[in-house]
mmCIF file of C-alpha atoms in Angstrom:
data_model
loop_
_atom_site.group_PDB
_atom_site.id
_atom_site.type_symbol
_atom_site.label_atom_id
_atom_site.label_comp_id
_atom_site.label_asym_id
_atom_site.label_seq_id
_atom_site.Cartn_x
_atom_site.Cartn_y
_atom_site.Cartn_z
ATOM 1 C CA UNK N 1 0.000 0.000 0.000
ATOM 2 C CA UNK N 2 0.931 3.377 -0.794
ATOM 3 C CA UNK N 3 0.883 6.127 1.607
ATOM 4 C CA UNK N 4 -1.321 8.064 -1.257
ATOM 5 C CA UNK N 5 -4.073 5.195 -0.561
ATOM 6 C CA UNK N 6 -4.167 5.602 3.374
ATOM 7 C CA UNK N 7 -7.998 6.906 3.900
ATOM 8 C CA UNK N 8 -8.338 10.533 5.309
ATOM 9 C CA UNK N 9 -4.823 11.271 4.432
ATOM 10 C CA UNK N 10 -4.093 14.997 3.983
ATOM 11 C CA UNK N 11 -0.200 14.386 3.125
ATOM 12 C CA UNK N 12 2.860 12.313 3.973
ATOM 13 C CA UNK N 13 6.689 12.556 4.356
ATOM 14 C CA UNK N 14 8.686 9.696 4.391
ATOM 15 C CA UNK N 15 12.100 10.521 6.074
ATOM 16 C CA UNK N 16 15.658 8.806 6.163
ATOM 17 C CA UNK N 17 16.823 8.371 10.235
ATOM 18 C CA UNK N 18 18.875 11.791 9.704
ATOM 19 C CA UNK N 19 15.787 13.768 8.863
ATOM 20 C CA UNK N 20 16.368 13.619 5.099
ATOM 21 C CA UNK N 21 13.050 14.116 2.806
ATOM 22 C CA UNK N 22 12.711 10.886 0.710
ATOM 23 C CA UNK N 23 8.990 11.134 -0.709
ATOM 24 C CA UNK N 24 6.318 13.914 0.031
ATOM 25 C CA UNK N 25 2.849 14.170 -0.891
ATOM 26 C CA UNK N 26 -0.073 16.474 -0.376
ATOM 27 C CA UNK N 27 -0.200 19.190 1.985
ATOM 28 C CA UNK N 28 3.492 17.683 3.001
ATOM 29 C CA UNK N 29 4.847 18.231 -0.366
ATOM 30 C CA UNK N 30 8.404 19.285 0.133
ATOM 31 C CA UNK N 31 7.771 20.459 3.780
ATOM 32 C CA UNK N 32 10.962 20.464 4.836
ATOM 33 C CA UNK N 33 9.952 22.553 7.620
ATOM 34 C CA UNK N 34 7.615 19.968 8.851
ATOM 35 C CA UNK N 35 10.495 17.657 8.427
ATOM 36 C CA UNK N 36 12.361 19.103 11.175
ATOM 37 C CA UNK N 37 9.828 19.872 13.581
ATOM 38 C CA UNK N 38 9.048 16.058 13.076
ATOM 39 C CA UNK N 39 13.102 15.510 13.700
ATOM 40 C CA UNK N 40 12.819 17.618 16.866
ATOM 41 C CA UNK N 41 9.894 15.685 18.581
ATOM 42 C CA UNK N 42 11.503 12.363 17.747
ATOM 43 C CA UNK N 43 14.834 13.646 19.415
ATOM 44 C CA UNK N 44 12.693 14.327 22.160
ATOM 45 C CA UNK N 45 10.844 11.437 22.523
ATOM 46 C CA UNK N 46 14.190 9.267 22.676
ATOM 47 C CA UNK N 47 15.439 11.098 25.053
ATOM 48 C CA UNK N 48 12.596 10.292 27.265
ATOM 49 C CA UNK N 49 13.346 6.660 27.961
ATOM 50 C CA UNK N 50 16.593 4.593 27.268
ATOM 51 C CA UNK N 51 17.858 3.749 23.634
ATOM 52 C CA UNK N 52 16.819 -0.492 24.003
ATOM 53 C CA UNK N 53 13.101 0.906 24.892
ATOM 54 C CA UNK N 54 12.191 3.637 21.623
ATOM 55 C CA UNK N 55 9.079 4.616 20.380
ATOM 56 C CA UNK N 56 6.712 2.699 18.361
ATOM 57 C CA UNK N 57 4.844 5.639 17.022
ATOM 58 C CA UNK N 58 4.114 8.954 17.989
ATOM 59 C CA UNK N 59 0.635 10.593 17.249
ATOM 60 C CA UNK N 60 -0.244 14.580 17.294
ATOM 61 C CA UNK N 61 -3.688 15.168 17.761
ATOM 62 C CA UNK N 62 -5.186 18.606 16.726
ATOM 63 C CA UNK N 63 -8.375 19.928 16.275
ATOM 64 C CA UNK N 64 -9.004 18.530 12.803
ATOM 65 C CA UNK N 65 -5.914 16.835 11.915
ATOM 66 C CA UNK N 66 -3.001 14.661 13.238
ATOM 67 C CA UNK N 67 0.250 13.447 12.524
ATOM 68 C CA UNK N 68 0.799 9.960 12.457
ATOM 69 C CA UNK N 69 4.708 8.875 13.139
ATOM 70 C CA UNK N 70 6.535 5.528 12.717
ATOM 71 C CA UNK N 71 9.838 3.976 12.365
ATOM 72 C CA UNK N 72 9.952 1.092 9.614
ATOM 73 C CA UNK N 73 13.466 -0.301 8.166
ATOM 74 C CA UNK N 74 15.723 3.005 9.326
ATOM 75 C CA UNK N 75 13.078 5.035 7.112
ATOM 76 C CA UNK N 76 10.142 7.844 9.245
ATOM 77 C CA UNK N 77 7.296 7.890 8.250
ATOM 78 C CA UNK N 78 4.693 10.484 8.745
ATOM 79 C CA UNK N 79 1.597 10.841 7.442
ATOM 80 C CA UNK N 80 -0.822 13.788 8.218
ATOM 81 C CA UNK N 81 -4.864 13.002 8.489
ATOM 82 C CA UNK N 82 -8.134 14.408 8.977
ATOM 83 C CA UNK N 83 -9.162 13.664 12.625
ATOM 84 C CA UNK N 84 -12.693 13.712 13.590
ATOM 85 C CA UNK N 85 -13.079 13.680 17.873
ATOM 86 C CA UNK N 86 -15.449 10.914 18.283
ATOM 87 C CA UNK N 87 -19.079 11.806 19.239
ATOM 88 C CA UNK N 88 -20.991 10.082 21.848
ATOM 89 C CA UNK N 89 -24.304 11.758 21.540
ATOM 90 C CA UNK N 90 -26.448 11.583 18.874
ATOM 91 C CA UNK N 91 -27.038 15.340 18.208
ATOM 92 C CA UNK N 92 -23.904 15.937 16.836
ATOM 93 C CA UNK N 93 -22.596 17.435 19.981
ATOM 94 C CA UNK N 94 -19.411 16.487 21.356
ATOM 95 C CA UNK N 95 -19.375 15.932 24.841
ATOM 96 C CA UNK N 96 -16.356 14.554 25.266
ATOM 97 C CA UNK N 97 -12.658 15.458 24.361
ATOM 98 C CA UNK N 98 -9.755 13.115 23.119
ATOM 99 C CA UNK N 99 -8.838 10.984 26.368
ATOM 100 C CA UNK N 100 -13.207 10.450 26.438
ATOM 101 C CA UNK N 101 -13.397 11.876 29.592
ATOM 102 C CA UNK N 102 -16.304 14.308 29.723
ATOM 103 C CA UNK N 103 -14.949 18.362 29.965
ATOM 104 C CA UNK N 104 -15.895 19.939 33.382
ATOM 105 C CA UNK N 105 -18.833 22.099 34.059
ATOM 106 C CA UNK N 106 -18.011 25.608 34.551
ATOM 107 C CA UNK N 107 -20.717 27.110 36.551
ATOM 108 C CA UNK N 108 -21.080 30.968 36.958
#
């Protein structure tokens, strides 16, 4: 499968281990930029725990959009996609952020 073929995907980067751009796509086309912000946060996330323990993937949640990160055969791979916070109501409210834990009430 091609990273083009990955439902909801906005764009992609696929990376060598030094932060080189090998492939872009979409909204990632030639987003070098994003490239080393992604470099950055996976410098910081193996910093976190010892070498022999590493990430698996890393996920960024926004809004409307996240960024999917994995490691496969010394090449990154990140892949951007819509993000929809699930709904648990049938109005099309959400009452409920990421973690599903309801937000607080804020009484005034």
């Amino acid at each position: 499968m091609t990273l083009e073929r990955i439902q909801d995907q906005m764009g992609y980067l696929i990376l060598t281990e030094d932060g080189a751009v090998i492939a872009s796509g979409g909204e990632l086309e030639n987003s070098e930029h994003v490239a080393n912000i992604i470099m950055g946060l996976i410098s910081l996330a193996d910093s976190i725990l010892p070498e022999e323990e590493g990430y698996k993937k890393i996920s960024v949640t926004y809004r409307n959009f996240s960024y999917m990160i994995c490691l496969s055969n010394k090449k990154i791979y990140v892949v951007k996609k819509h993000y929809s916070p699930p709904m648990l109501n049938g109005d099309g409210d959400r009452n409920t952020n990421v973690s599903g834990i309801p937000p607080p009430v804020v009484n005034t």
